[in-house]
Amino acid sequence: MSVSFAYFDHHATTPLCLEAREAWLRAHSEAWMNPSSLYPSAGRSRRLLEEAREECAELLGCEPARIVFTSGATEGNNAVLRWAASRGGRAVLSAVEHPAVREPAWQFFGDGGVCELPVDEKGVVLADVLRAELETPGTKPAVVSVMAANNETGVLQAWRETAARCAEHGVPYHCDAAQWIGKRPAAGLAECAWVTLSAHKFGGPKGVGVLIIPAGTFSPLRLRAGGPQESGHRAGTEDYPGVAAMAAALAARAGWAADEQARAKASAWRDAFESRLMKHLPGTQVVGSGALRSETVSMVIVPRHPQLKWVTRLGERGFCVSTGSACSSGKGNPSPVLQAMGIDAEAMGRALRFSAGPETVEADWEGLLEALLDVWEVLESGVRDRPKVDLSRL
Ligand code: PLP
């Protein structure tokens, strides 16, 4: 078998892209001062921070005043749900939301305050149930939260329609777009009242993100107590270098996300991988098959052997893959996403997620297939396995 290294865990995090690295270094040498300081040399940091806000706003299709820089999607999601809970009522969210939405929803709205929208067996939210929730007289939701693209399966939700329907009913709609941005065009996202994203999912640095707030939010949100940064919305010294790097990554990835040919090529490689895997490993099942999915992700349920054995042995062969959500992988928790799709606990324990990035090439998918078949033989034969790669060099 070929001995190579291929990173198939872009849904967990991505490597910093060259543009982001350069922007970060430039910002640290030219504009490292505190943007809130009053002397003229710090004014440069302030000016550049506002320019980065304008650039992000343009790339995301909204006014700069709607952009609040955060530490990432977890913080943004928490902020939206805390804000919504302060208005009373209930939260309506899909049953396949990331824990960064589900956990704060249950925490802030409490038992009886959360309605989870079911999905079909492909992982798509049932539009009729959402409509019924919106139309129930006298119980207008405080917020509806349905993600754009699922972190485990890559299944895409009809967020444009959801945004339109929520707007019709005057209900604020929050879209967690952490797995959408950088993979698909951002056009239209700003139609949602609230949008959250994390830079490290699209080639930017970790610990930086954007929260798009509703247009005309003039009173400060005070997401944290402290200084009046971010127009009073979020306290804490602004991380201009991080923001500059995020803006650079956003611009760099916008090209890939809008390039239909590049996306078609990525999905052709992924689809060929899946059909060859199903042919060579009978019993393999593709999760979310038949639904619209991100072109770069494949979640499969492999036959017989538990996921951790596969992940470990693939890792020894230089292939970085995951069991699903990075935050719960390896912790033995059943996946609420797969559960909501009606997949039983035993099969869930055999789920593997392969998430590629713009730098992934066809040969990486072919190498992954080869490695999977090799692992399969080893697991079936029960032979003690030896690492195939010098792991110290990775
Ligand atoms: N939302 C989705 C859909 C995600 O995939 C993730 C991370 O995997 C998050 C939110 C949380 O992002 P972060 O850990 O960067 O805050």
PDB file of N, CA, C and O and ligand atoms in Angstrom, residues 11-13 71-77 96-101 147-152 176-180 183 196-201 206-208 325-327 353, ligand 1:
ATOM      1  N   HIS A  11     -13.457  19.300   8.930  1.00  0.00           N
ATOM      2  CA  HIS A  11     -14.621  19.780   9.685  1.00  0.00           C
ATOM      3  C   HIS A  11     -14.234  20.052  11.140  1.00  0.00           C
ATOM      4  O   HIS A  11     -14.907  20.823  11.823  1.00  0.00           O
ATOM      5  N   ALA A  12     -13.152  19.409  11.615  1.00  0.00           N
ATOM      6  CA  ALA A  12     -12.692  19.680  12.986  1.00  0.00           C
ATOM      7  C   ALA A  12     -11.940  21.003  13.001  1.00  0.00           C
ATOM      8  O   ALA A  12     -12.223  21.890  13.808  1.00  0.00           O
ATOM      9  N   THR A  13     -10.974  21.136  12.113  1.00  0.00           N
ATOM     10  CA  THR A  13     -10.265  22.402  11.940  1.00  0.00           C
ATOM     11  C   THR A  13      -9.438  22.305  10.662  1.00  0.00           C
ATOM     12  O   THR A  13      -9.220  21.207  10.140  1.00  0.00           O
ATOM     13  N   SER A  71     -14.916  35.094  19.417  1.00  0.00           N
ATOM     14  CA  SER A  71     -13.877  34.057  19.456  1.00  0.00           C
ATOM     15  C   SER A  71     -14.267  32.858  18.601  1.00  0.00           C
ATOM     16  O   SER A  71     -13.509  31.905  18.498  1.00  0.00           O
ATOM     17  N   GLY A  72     -15.461  32.868  18.020  1.00  0.00           N
ATOM     18  CA  GLY A  72     -15.855  31.749  17.162  1.00  0.00           C
ATOM     19  C   GLY A  72     -17.332  31.427  17.289  1.00  0.00           C
ATOM     20  O   GLY A  72     -18.096  32.126  17.981  1.00  0.00           O
ATOM     21  N   ALA A  73     -17.729  30.335  16.630  1.00  0.00           N
ATOM     22  CA  ALA A  73     -19.151  29.992  16.554  1.00  0.00           C
ATOM     23  C   ALA A  73     -19.732  29.618  17.918  1.00  0.00           C
ATOM     24  O   ALA A  73     -20.897  29.911  18.200  1.00  0.00           O
ATOM     25  N   THR A  74     -18.951  28.987  18.776  1.00  0.00           N
ATOM     26  CA  THR A  74     -19.497  28.614  20.095  1.00  0.00           C
ATOM     27  C   THR A  74     -19.940  29.863  20.846  1.00  0.00           C
ATOM     28  O   THR A  74     -21.060  29.930  21.376  1.00  0.00           O
ATOM     29  N   GLU A  75     -19.070  30.859  20.867  1.00  0.00           N
ATOM     30  CA  GLU A  75     -19.424  32.108  21.565  1.00  0.00           C
ATOM     31  C   GLU A  75     -20.628  32.774  20.893  1.00  0.00           C
ATOM     32  O   GLU A  75     -21.567  33.217  21.570  1.00  0.00           O
ATOM     33  N   GLY A  76     -20.604  32.829  19.567  1.00  0.00           N
ATOM     34  CA  GLY A  76     -21.705  33.469  18.842  1.00  0.00           C
ATOM     35  C   GLY A  76     -23.032  32.770  19.124  1.00  0.00           C
ATOM     36  O   GLY A  76     -24.052  33.418  19.402  1.00  0.00           O
ATOM     37  N   ASN A  77     -23.019  31.433  19.068  1.00  0.00           N
ATOM     38  CA  ASN A  77     -24.256  30.680  19.297  1.00  0.00           C
ATOM     39  C   ASN A  77     -24.788  30.918  20.716  1.00  0.00           C
ATOM     40  O   ASN A  77     -25.994  31.117  20.932  1.00  0.00           O
ATOM     41  N   VAL A  96     -30.501  18.326  14.777  1.00  0.00           N
ATOM     42  CA  VAL A  96     -29.140  17.972  14.348  1.00  0.00           C
ATOM     43  C   VAL A  96     -28.171  19.128  14.551  1.00  0.00           C
ATOM     44  O   VAL A  96     -27.088  19.146  13.965  1.00  0.00           O
ATOM     45  N   GLU A  97     -28.541  20.097  15.387  1.00  0.00           N
ATOM     46  CA  GLU A  97     -27.636  21.223  15.646  1.00  0.00           C
ATOM     47  C   GLU A  97     -26.379  20.747  16.376  1.00  0.00           C
ATOM     48  O   GLU A  97     -26.390  19.745  17.101  1.00  0.00           O
ATOM     49  N   HIS A  98     -25.331  21.529  16.209  1.00  0.00           N
ATOM     50  CA  HIS A  98     -24.072  21.282  16.927  1.00  0.00           C
ATOM     51  C   HIS A  98     -24.317  21.488  18.425  1.00  0.00           C
ATOM     52  O   HIS A  98     -25.191  22.291  18.809  1.00  0.00           O
ATOM     53  N   PRO A  99     -23.539  20.801  19.285  1.00  0.00           N
ATOM     54  CA  PRO A  99     -23.701  21.028  20.732  1.00  0.00           C
ATOM     55  C   PRO A  99     -23.567  22.509  21.120  1.00  0.00           C
ATOM     56  O   PRO A  99     -24.136  22.932  22.133  1.00  0.00           O
ATOM     57  N   ALA A 100     -22.856  23.281  20.300  1.00  0.00           N
ATOM     58  CA  ALA A 100     -22.692  24.715  20.605  1.00  0.00           C
ATOM     59  C   ALA A 100     -23.992  25.483  20.428  1.00  0.00           C
ATOM     60  O   ALA A 100     -24.071  26.659  20.784  1.00  0.00           O
ATOM     61  N   VAL A 101     -25.027  24.839  19.878  1.00  0.00           N
ATOM     62  CA  VAL A 101     -26.375  25.429  19.839  1.00  0.00           C
ATOM     63  C   VAL A 101     -27.278  24.693  20.833  1.00  0.00           C
ATOM     64  O   VAL A 101     -27.981  25.310  21.631  1.00  0.00           O
ATOM     65  N   MET A 147     -29.059  25.111  11.359  1.00  0.00           N
ATOM     66  CA  MET A 147     -27.726  25.296  10.787  1.00  0.00           C
ATOM     67  C   MET A 147     -27.748  25.262   9.256  1.00  0.00           C
ATOM     68  O   MET A 147     -28.723  24.802   8.645  1.00  0.00           O
ATOM     69  N   ALA A 148     -26.647  25.724   8.646  1.00  0.00           N
ATOM     70  CA  ALA A 148     -26.568  25.706   7.178  1.00  0.00           C
ATOM     71  C   ALA A 148     -26.077  24.349   6.677  1.00  0.00           C
ATOM     72  O   ALA A 148     -26.666  23.765   5.765  1.00  0.00           O
ATOM     73  N   ALA A 149     -25.003  23.847   7.269  1.00  0.00           N
ATOM     74  CA  ALA A 149     -24.434  22.562   6.836  1.00  0.00           C
ATOM     75  C   ALA A 149     -24.029  21.792   8.078  1.00  0.00           C
ATOM     76  O   ALA A 149     -23.448  22.364   9.005  1.00  0.00           O
ATOM     77  N   ASN A 150     -24.348  20.505   8.086  1.00  0.00           N
ATOM     78  CA  ASN A 150     -24.089  19.727   9.298  1.00  0.00           C
ATOM     79  C   ASN A 150     -22.619  19.331   9.434  1.00  0.00           C
ATOM     80  O   ASN A 150     -21.996  18.906   8.464  1.00  0.00           O
ATOM     81  N   ASN A 151     -22.116  19.453  10.654  1.00  0.00           N
ATOM     82  CA  ASN A 151     -20.704  19.167  10.903  1.00  0.00           C
ATOM     83  C   ASN A 151     -20.372  17.690  10.797  1.00  0.00           C
ATOM     84  O   ASN A 151     -19.263  17.317  10.437  1.00  0.00           O
ATOM     85  N   GLU A 152     -21.330  16.797  11.072  1.00  0.00           N
ATOM     86  CA  GLU A 152     -21.018  15.365  11.018  1.00  0.00           C
ATOM     87  C   GLU A 152     -21.234  14.789   9.629  1.00  0.00           C
ATOM     88  O   GLU A 152     -20.410  14.038   9.123  1.00  0.00           O
ATOM     89  N   ASP A 176     -26.373  28.824  12.123  1.00  0.00           N
ATOM     90  CA  ASP A 176     -24.982  28.468  12.427  1.00  0.00           C
ATOM     91  C   ASP A 176     -24.351  28.043  11.096  1.00  0.00           C
ATOM     92  O   ASP A 176     -24.643  26.979  10.562  1.00  0.00           O
ATOM     93  N   ALA A 177     -23.493  28.940  10.567  1.00  0.00           N
ATOM     94  CA  ALA A 177     -22.921  28.706   9.231  1.00  0.00           C
ATOM     95  C   ALA A 177     -21.453  28.276   9.319  1.00  0.00           C
ATOM     96  O   ALA A 177     -20.699  28.410   8.347  1.00  0.00           O
ATOM     97  N   ALA A 178     -21.067  27.718  10.489  1.00  0.00           N
ATOM     98  CA  ALA A 178     -19.652  27.357  10.692  1.00  0.00           C
ATOM     99  C   ALA A 178     -19.149  26.375   9.628  1.00  0.00           C
ATOM    100  O   ALA A 178     -17.988  26.420   9.251  1.00  0.00           O
ATOM    101  N   GLN A 179     -20.009  25.492   9.155  1.00  0.00           N
ATOM    102  CA  GLN A 179     -19.551  24.495   8.167  1.00  0.00           C
ATOM    103  C   GLN A 179     -20.001  24.855   6.747  1.00  0.00           C
ATOM    104  O   GLN A 179     -19.879  24.037   5.834  1.00  0.00           O
ATOM    105  N   TRP A 180     -20.525  26.044   6.580  1.00  0.00           N
ATOM    106  CA  TRP A 180     -20.951  26.486   5.246  1.00  0.00           C
ATOM    107  C   TRP A 180     -19.912  27.422   4.634  1.00  0.00           C
ATOM    108  O   TRP A 180     -19.480  27.272   3.496  1.00  0.00           O
ATOM    109  N   LYS A 183     -17.012  26.869   2.047  1.00  0.00           N
ATOM    110  CA  LYS A 183     -17.311  25.683   1.234  1.00  0.00           C
ATOM    111  C   LYS A 183     -18.326  26.003   0.161  1.00  0.00           C
ATOM    112  O   LYS A 183     -18.347  25.391  -0.893  1.00  0.00           O
ATOM    113  N   THR A 196     -23.579  32.800  12.627  1.00  0.00           N
ATOM    114  CA  THR A 196     -22.342  32.588  13.382  1.00  0.00           C
ATOM    115  C   THR A 196     -21.349  31.792  12.553  1.00  0.00           C
ATOM    116  O   THR A 196     -21.738  30.917  11.769  1.00  0.00           O
ATOM    117  N   LEU A 197     -20.061  32.093  12.740  1.00  0.00           N
ATOM    118  CA  LEU A 197     -19.025  31.324  12.040  1.00  0.00           C
ATOM    119  C   LEU A 197     -17.702  31.398  12.790  1.00  0.00           C
ATOM    120  O   LEU A 197     -17.499  32.271  13.638  1.00  0.00           O
ATOM    121  N   SER A 198     -16.819  30.465  12.441  1.00  0.00           N
ATOM    122  CA  SER A 198     -15.486  30.361  13.055  1.00  0.00           C
ATOM    123  C   SER A 198     -14.434  30.379  11.957  1.00  0.00           C
ATOM    124  O   SER A 198     -14.518  29.597  11.002  1.00  0.00           O
ATOM    125  N   ALA A 199     -13.399  31.218  12.136  1.00  0.00           N
ATOM    126  CA  ALA A 199     -12.371  31.360  11.097  1.00  0.00           C
ATOM    127  C   ALA A 199     -11.590  30.069  10.848  1.00  0.00           C
ATOM    128  O   ALA A 199     -11.174  29.799   9.720  1.00  0.00           O
ATOM    129  N   HIS A 200     -11.394  29.271  11.909  1.00  0.00           N
ATOM    130  CA  HIS A 200     -10.505  28.106  11.721  1.00  0.00           C
ATOM    131  C   HIS A 200     -11.138  26.996  10.886  1.00  0.00           C
ATOM    132  O   HIS A 200     -10.501  26.010  10.566  1.00  0.00           O
ATOM    133  N   LYS A 201     -12.424  27.167  10.535  1.00  0.00           N
ATOM    134  CA  LYS A 201     -13.062  26.161   9.679  1.00  0.00           C
ATOM    135  C   LYS A 201     -12.798  26.456   8.206  1.00  0.00           C
ATOM    136  O   LYS A 201     -13.122  25.653   7.344  1.00  0.00           O
ATOM    137  N   LYS A 206      -7.505  29.916  14.816  1.00  0.00           N
ATOM    138  CA  LYS A 206      -8.440  29.458  15.849  1.00  0.00           C
ATOM    139  C   LYS A 206      -8.710  30.602  16.831  1.00  0.00           C
ATOM    140  O   LYS A 206      -7.849  31.463  17.028  1.00  0.00           O
ATOM    141  N   GLY A 207      -9.900  30.594  17.408  1.00  0.00           N
ATOM    142  CA  GLY A 207     -10.207  31.611  18.423  1.00  0.00           C
ATOM    143  C   GLY A 207     -10.670  32.939  17.850  1.00  0.00           C
ATOM    144  O   GLY A 207     -10.627  33.949  18.544  1.00  0.00           O
ATOM    145  N   VAL A 208     -11.078  32.959  16.594  1.00  0.00           N
ATOM    146  CA  VAL A 208     -11.616  34.189  15.981  1.00  0.00           C
ATOM    147  C   VAL A 208     -12.869  33.799  15.191  1.00  0.00           C
ATOM    148  O   VAL A 208     -12.914  32.741  14.573  1.00  0.00           O
ATOM    149  N   SER A 325     -18.370  14.435  15.260  1.00  0.00           N
ATOM    150  CA  SER A 325     -18.072  15.748  15.818  1.00  0.00           C
ATOM    151  C   SER A 325     -16.779  15.677  16.632  1.00  0.00           C
ATOM    152  O   SER A 325     -16.624  14.791  17.474  1.00  0.00           O
ATOM    153  N   ALA A 326     -15.839  16.607  16.370  1.00  0.00           N
ATOM    154  CA  ALA A 326     -14.544  16.570  17.065  1.00  0.00           C
ATOM    155  C   ALA A 326     -14.717  16.728  18.568  1.00  0.00           C
ATOM    156  O   ALA A 326     -13.946  16.182  19.343  1.00  0.00           O
ATOM    157  N   CYS A 327     -15.771  17.463  18.995  1.00  0.00           N
ATOM    158  CA  CYS A 327     -15.900  17.699  20.433  1.00  0.00           C
ATOM    159  C   CYS A 327     -16.353  16.462  21.192  1.00  0.00           C
ATOM    160  O   CYS A 327     -16.100  16.346  22.370  1.00  0.00           O
ATOM    161  N   ARG A 353     -16.062   9.761   9.676  1.00  0.00           N
ATOM    162  CA  ARG A 353     -16.239  10.989   8.880  1.00  0.00           C
ATOM    163  C   ARG A 353     -14.917  11.361   8.206  1.00  0.00           C
ATOM    164  O   ARG A 353     -13.889  11.425   8.864  1.00  0.00           O
TER     165      ARG A 353
HETATM  166  N1  PLP B   1     -21.084  24.940  14.876  1.00  0.00           N
HETATM  167  C1  PLP B   1     -20.698  23.996  14.015  1.00  0.00           C
HETATM  168  C2  PLP B   1     -21.628  23.549  12.935  1.00  0.00           C
HETATM  169  C3  PLP B   1     -19.429  23.416  14.127  1.00  0.00           C
HETATM  170  O1  PLP B   1     -19.057  22.470  13.268  1.00  0.00           O
HETATM  171  C4  PLP B   1     -18.579  23.857  15.170  1.00  0.00           C
HETATM  172  C5  PLP B   1     -17.261  23.226  15.359  1.00  0.00           C
HETATM  173  O2  PLP B   1     -17.046  22.091  14.988  1.00  0.00           O
HETATM  174  C6  PLP B   1     -19.032  24.858  16.022  1.00  0.00           C
HETATM  175  C7  PLP B   1     -20.290  25.379  15.847  1.00  0.00           C
HETATM  176  C8  PLP B   1     -18.172  25.373  17.124  1.00  0.00           C
HETATM  177  O3  PLP B   1     -17.072  26.064  16.573  1.00  0.00           O
HETATM  178  P1  PLP B   1     -15.886  26.573  17.514  1.00  0.00           P
HETATM  179  O4  PLP B   1     -15.401  25.359  18.258  1.00  0.00           O
HETATM  180  O5  PLP B   1     -14.873  27.118  16.569  1.00  0.00           O
HETATM  181  O6  PLP B   1     -16.439  27.600  18.416  1.00  0.00           O
END
